[in-house]
């Protein structure tokens, strides 16, 4: 059967396919920074640590509380205590186990580990620094792009990207990027968005170059943003392989 293709226009930029920024989720003094900016690291490598002495003590205390609560429950059951007493003992044991779970989680989070093989792009930690739990970071970039879709079951997407971008972010404690894996973040108007589906083949043309790279549509957003009365949806294209000449932005 004949193949019909329909062009879809959007806007976007190239970015490294990187996991979220790394930030301590427990408070404490930084006792070790085992990486430097620009350093290549391995998955699960410990990059930084906070003082774990007090956290280890909290785990030991929580373990002792669980043991005590278990002993009290067992003793009261053997003594034929009332249902009300047994219920109270069970509640105490449940609370002690919950406290232990939190303490163990805090101890585990005393180390920041790299989630991937990659390169340390951002490092905002020094030994002796005090960090508070709950730090976060975010970022966004914009540019331009186009895409197309086939209705015969063999879709194709073409795109262009612009080096003109705006970025808003807070400072992550550590950011590790995968320099060999890239995505294209597109913004597609609401009218043609229905023509795109996950898995569509993509052809991306870089701004200022005739060189083309290839990829697939990895996600099509469901929540639109509106600007000047026009709604658009986020679309992500995952670049295939490791083509040369690509950079974030």
PDB file of C-alpha atoms in Angstrom, residues 26-180:
ATOM      1  CA  UNK A  26      19.868  12.939  54.986  1.00  0.00           C
ATOM      2  CA  UNK A  27      21.443  15.811  56.905  1.00  0.00           C
ATOM      3  CA  UNK A  28      24.999  15.870  58.152  1.00  0.00           C
ATOM      4  CA  UNK A  29      28.590  17.032  57.725  1.00  0.00           C
ATOM      5  CA  UNK A  30      30.307  15.999  54.509  1.00  0.00           C
ATOM      6  CA  UNK A  31      33.243  13.800  55.546  1.00  0.00           C
ATOM      7  CA  UNK A  32      34.463  12.691  52.118  1.00  0.00           C
ATOM      8  CA  UNK A  33      34.292  13.877  48.513  1.00  0.00           C
ATOM      9  CA  UNK A  34      35.710  11.098  46.360  1.00  0.00           C
ATOM     10  CA  UNK A  35      35.280  12.658  42.928  1.00  0.00           C
ATOM     11  CA  UNK A  36      36.159  15.823  41.042  1.00  0.00           C
ATOM     12  CA  UNK A  37      34.428  17.662  38.245  1.00  0.00           C
ATOM     13  CA  UNK A  38      35.234  16.101  34.882  1.00  0.00           C
ATOM     14  CA  UNK A  39      36.186  12.745  36.401  1.00  0.00           C
ATOM     15  CA  UNK A  40      34.904   9.553  34.801  1.00  0.00           C
ATOM     16  CA  UNK A  41      33.125   7.319  37.302  1.00  0.00           C
ATOM     17  CA  UNK A  42      31.611   3.851  37.410  1.00  0.00           C
ATOM     18  CA  UNK A  43      28.072   2.830  38.302  1.00  0.00           C
ATOM     19  CA  UNK A  44      27.604   2.481  42.100  1.00  0.00           C
ATOM     20  CA  UNK A  45      30.909   4.261  42.798  1.00  0.00           C
ATOM     21  CA  UNK A  46      30.737   6.250  46.057  1.00  0.00           C
ATOM     22  CA  UNK A  47      31.152   9.915  45.165  1.00  0.00           C
ATOM     23  CA  UNK A  48      30.597  11.600  48.547  1.00  0.00           C
ATOM     24  CA  UNK A  49      29.695  10.751  52.140  1.00  0.00           C
ATOM     25  CA  UNK A  50      28.280  12.478  55.189  1.00  0.00           C
ATOM     26  CA  UNK A  51      29.156  11.660  58.801  1.00  0.00           C
ATOM     27  CA  UNK A  52      27.576   8.276  59.496  1.00  0.00           C
ATOM     28  CA  UNK A  53      28.652   7.791  63.127  1.00  0.00           C
ATOM     29  CA  UNK A  54      25.456   9.228  64.601  1.00  0.00           C
ATOM     30  CA  UNK A  55      23.369   7.470  61.935  1.00  0.00           C
ATOM     31  CA  UNK A  56      24.929   4.116  62.847  1.00  0.00           C
ATOM     32  CA  UNK A  57      24.169   4.830  66.499  1.00  0.00           C
ATOM     33  CA  UNK A  58      20.546   5.556  65.614  1.00  0.00           C
ATOM     34  CA  UNK A  59      20.299   2.204  63.807  1.00  0.00           C
ATOM     35  CA  UNK A  60      21.724   0.377  66.833  1.00  0.00           C
ATOM     36  CA  UNK A  61      19.266   2.116  69.157  1.00  0.00           C
ATOM     37  CA  UNK A  62      16.366   1.310  66.826  1.00  0.00           C
ATOM     38  CA  UNK A  63      17.422  -2.351  66.653  1.00  0.00           C
ATOM     39  CA  UNK A  64      17.499  -2.488  70.447  1.00  0.00           C
ATOM     40  CA  UNK A  65      14.015  -0.975  70.610  1.00  0.00           C
ATOM     41  CA  UNK A  66      12.675  -3.597  68.186  1.00  0.00           C
ATOM     42  CA  UNK A  67      14.238  -6.403  70.230  1.00  0.00           C
ATOM     43  CA  UNK A  68      12.745  -4.983  73.438  1.00  0.00           C
ATOM     44  CA  UNK A  69       9.286  -4.648  71.864  1.00  0.00           C
ATOM     45  CA  UNK A  70       9.443  -8.206  70.518  1.00  0.00           C
ATOM     46  CA  UNK A  71      10.454  -9.518  73.941  1.00  0.00           C
ATOM     47  CA  UNK A  72       7.619  -7.617  75.655  1.00  0.00           C
ATOM     48  CA  UNK A  73       5.047  -8.965  73.212  1.00  0.00           C
ATOM     49  CA  UNK A  74       6.302 -12.544  73.579  1.00  0.00           C
ATOM     50  CA  UNK A  75       6.343 -12.284  77.364  1.00  0.00           C
ATOM     51  CA  UNK A  76       2.813 -10.886  77.564  1.00  0.00           C
ATOM     52  CA  UNK A  77       1.496 -13.541  75.177  1.00  0.00           C
ATOM     53  CA  UNK A  78       3.058 -16.302  77.315  1.00  0.00           C
ATOM     54  CA  UNK A  79       1.568 -14.718  80.453  1.00  0.00           C
ATOM     55  CA  UNK A  80      -1.927 -14.632  78.941  1.00  0.00           C
ATOM     56  CA  UNK A  81      -2.182 -10.838  78.974  1.00  0.00           C
ATOM     57  CA  UNK A  82      -5.411  -9.141  77.947  1.00  0.00           C
ATOM     58  CA  UNK A  83      -6.258  -8.458  74.325  1.00  0.00           C
ATOM     59  CA  UNK A  84      -5.856  -4.746  74.996  1.00  0.00           C
ATOM     60  CA  UNK A  85      -2.322  -5.286  76.290  1.00  0.00           C
ATOM     61  CA  UNK A  86      -1.386  -7.495  73.332  1.00  0.00           C
ATOM     62  CA  UNK A  87      -2.740  -4.880  70.937  1.00  0.00           C
ATOM     63  CA  UNK A  88      -0.682  -2.213  72.688  1.00  0.00           C
ATOM     64  CA  UNK A  89       2.435  -4.394  72.476  1.00  0.00           C
ATOM     65  CA  UNK A  90       1.855  -5.009  68.757  1.00  0.00           C
ATOM     66  CA  UNK A  91       1.449  -1.278  68.160  1.00  0.00           C
ATOM     67  CA  UNK A  92       4.704  -0.586  70.005  1.00  0.00           C
ATOM     68  CA  UNK A  93       6.491  -3.234  67.941  1.00  0.00           C
ATOM     69  CA  UNK A  94       5.139  -1.803  64.694  1.00  0.00           C
ATOM     70  CA  UNK A  95       6.324   1.693  65.651  1.00  0.00           C
ATOM     71  CA  UNK A  96       9.769   0.371  66.620  1.00  0.00           C
ATOM     72  CA  UNK A  97      10.124  -1.430  63.289  1.00  0.00           C
ATOM     73  CA  UNK A  98       9.092   1.732  61.456  1.00  0.00           C
ATOM     74  CA  UNK A  99      11.736   3.727  63.337  1.00  0.00           C
ATOM     75  CA  UNK A 100      14.332   1.094  62.426  1.00  0.00           C
ATOM     76  CA  UNK A 101      13.400   1.289  58.761  1.00  0.00           C
ATOM     77  CA  UNK A 102      13.849   5.075  58.786  1.00  0.00           C
ATOM     78  CA  UNK A 103      17.202   4.813  60.594  1.00  0.00           C
ATOM     79  CA  UNK A 104      18.482   2.204  58.131  1.00  0.00           C
ATOM     80  CA  UNK A 105      17.366   4.342  55.201  1.00  0.00           C
ATOM     81  CA  UNK A 106      19.148   7.394  56.627  1.00  0.00           C
ATOM     82  CA  UNK A 107      22.344   5.374  57.046  1.00  0.00           C
ATOM     83  CA  UNK A 108      22.132   4.019  53.495  1.00  0.00           C
ATOM     84  CA  UNK A 109      21.640   7.569  52.205  1.00  0.00           C
ATOM     85  CA  UNK A 110      24.817   8.758  53.905  1.00  0.00           C
ATOM     86  CA  UNK A 111      26.635   7.929  50.667  1.00  0.00           C
ATOM     87  CA  UNK A 112      25.992   9.348  47.208  1.00  0.00           C
ATOM     88  CA  UNK A 113      26.656   6.731  44.525  1.00  0.00           C
ATOM     89  CA  UNK A 114      26.824   7.219  40.793  1.00  0.00           C
ATOM     90  CA  UNK A 115      23.746   5.681  39.135  1.00  0.00           C
ATOM     91  CA  UNK A 116      25.571   5.196  35.821  1.00  0.00           C
ATOM     92  CA  UNK A 117      28.951   4.926  34.129  1.00  0.00           C
ATOM     93  CA  UNK A 118      29.593   8.521  33.189  1.00  0.00           C
ATOM     94  CA  UNK A 119      31.358  11.810  33.881  1.00  0.00           C
ATOM     95  CA  UNK A 120      30.927  14.134  36.857  1.00  0.00           C
ATOM     96  CA  UNK A 121      29.550  17.312  35.272  1.00  0.00           C
ATOM     97  CA  UNK A 122      28.690  19.216  38.463  1.00  0.00           C
ATOM     98  CA  UNK A 123      30.213  19.014  41.932  1.00  0.00           C
ATOM     99  CA  UNK A 124      29.021  21.398  44.652  1.00  0.00           C
ATOM    100  CA  UNK A 125      30.320  19.651  47.768  1.00  0.00           C
ATOM    101  CA  UNK A 126      33.388  20.156  49.960  1.00  0.00           C
ATOM    102  CA  UNK A 127      34.619  18.272  53.012  1.00  0.00           C
ATOM    103  CA  UNK A 128      33.401  19.877  56.221  1.00  0.00           C
ATOM    104  CA  UNK A 129      30.317  21.345  54.563  1.00  0.00           C
ATOM    105  CA  UNK A 130      26.981  20.778  56.313  1.00  0.00           C
ATOM    106  CA  UNK A 131      24.174  19.605  54.046  1.00  0.00           C
ATOM    107  CA  UNK A 132      20.477  19.543  54.848  1.00  0.00           C
ATOM    108  CA  UNK A 133      18.141  16.772  53.755  1.00  0.00           C
ATOM    109  CA  UNK A 134      15.753  17.437  50.924  1.00  0.00           C
ATOM    110  CA  UNK A 135      17.942  19.448  48.536  1.00  0.00           C
ATOM    111  CA  UNK A 136      16.701  19.350  44.945  1.00  0.00           C
ATOM    112  CA  UNK A 137      17.485  20.615  41.482  1.00  0.00           C
ATOM    113  CA  UNK A 138      15.674  21.178  38.240  1.00  0.00           C
ATOM    114  CA  UNK A 139      16.423  22.417  34.761  1.00  0.00           C
ATOM    115  CA  UNK A 140      14.823  23.232  31.418  1.00  0.00           C
ATOM    116  CA  UNK A 141      15.980  24.141  27.919  1.00  0.00           C
ATOM    117  CA  UNK A 142      14.213  25.325  24.780  1.00  0.00           C
ATOM    118  CA  UNK A 143      15.029  25.466  21.074  1.00  0.00           C
ATOM    119  CA  UNK A 144      13.411  24.477  17.769  1.00  0.00           C
ATOM    120  CA  UNK A 145      12.591  21.277  15.899  1.00  0.00           C
ATOM    121  CA  UNK A 146      10.332  19.510  13.401  1.00  0.00           C
ATOM    122  CA  UNK A 147       9.089  15.943  12.968  1.00  0.00           C
ATOM    123  CA  UNK A 148       7.012  13.790  10.619  1.00  0.00           C
ATOM    124  CA  UNK A 149       4.882  10.657  10.944  1.00  0.00           C
ATOM    125  CA  UNK A 150       3.847   7.920   8.545  1.00  0.00           C
ATOM    126  CA  UNK A 151       0.317   6.490   8.598  1.00  0.00           C
ATOM    127  CA  UNK A 152       1.282   3.133   7.080  1.00  0.00           C
ATOM    128  CA  UNK A 153       2.879   1.692  10.195  1.00  0.00           C
ATOM    129  CA  UNK A 154       6.398   2.765   9.159  1.00  0.00           C
ATOM    130  CA  UNK A 155       6.642   6.180  10.851  1.00  0.00           C
ATOM    131  CA  UNK A 156       9.492   8.593  10.308  1.00  0.00           C
ATOM    132  CA  UNK A 157      10.371  11.693  12.265  1.00  0.00           C
ATOM    133  CA  UNK A 158      12.659  14.480  11.089  1.00  0.00           C
ATOM    134  CA  UNK A 159      13.827  17.341  13.284  1.00  0.00           C
ATOM    135  CA  UNK A 160      16.035  20.365  13.645  1.00  0.00           C
ATOM    136  CA  UNK A 161      17.475  21.775  16.818  1.00  0.00           C
ATOM    137  CA  UNK A 162      18.621  25.259  17.736  1.00  0.00           C
ATOM    138  CA  UNK A 163      21.600  26.312  19.838  1.00  0.00           C
ATOM    139  CA  UNK A 164      19.551  29.212  21.234  1.00  0.00           C
ATOM    140  CA  UNK A 165      18.412  28.076  24.671  1.00  0.00           C
ATOM    141  CA  UNK A 166      17.395  29.280  28.077  1.00  0.00           C
ATOM    142  CA  UNK A 167      18.156  27.307  31.223  1.00  0.00           C
ATOM    143  CA  UNK A 168      16.739  27.604  34.716  1.00  0.00           C
ATOM    144  CA  UNK A 169      18.136  25.465  37.516  1.00  0.00           C
ATOM    145  CA  UNK A 170      19.178  25.255  41.111  1.00  0.00           C
ATOM    146  CA  UNK A 171      22.583  23.823  41.973  1.00  0.00           C
ATOM    147  CA  UNK A 172      22.678  20.034  42.404  1.00  0.00           C
ATOM    148  CA  UNK A 173      25.227  18.645  44.815  1.00  0.00           C
ATOM    149  CA  UNK A 174      26.477  16.205  42.155  1.00  0.00           C
ATOM    150  CA  UNK A 175      25.412  15.626  38.552  1.00  0.00           C
ATOM    151  CA  UNK A 176      26.740  12.678  36.548  1.00  0.00           C
ATOM    152  CA  UNK A 177      26.118  12.680  32.803  1.00  0.00           C
ATOM    153  CA  UNK A 178      26.380   9.983  30.190  1.00  0.00           C
ATOM    154  CA  UNK A 179      28.427  11.596  27.434  1.00  0.00           C
ATOM    155  CA  UNK A 180      27.716   8.731  25.034  1.00  0.00           C
TER     156      UNK A 180
END
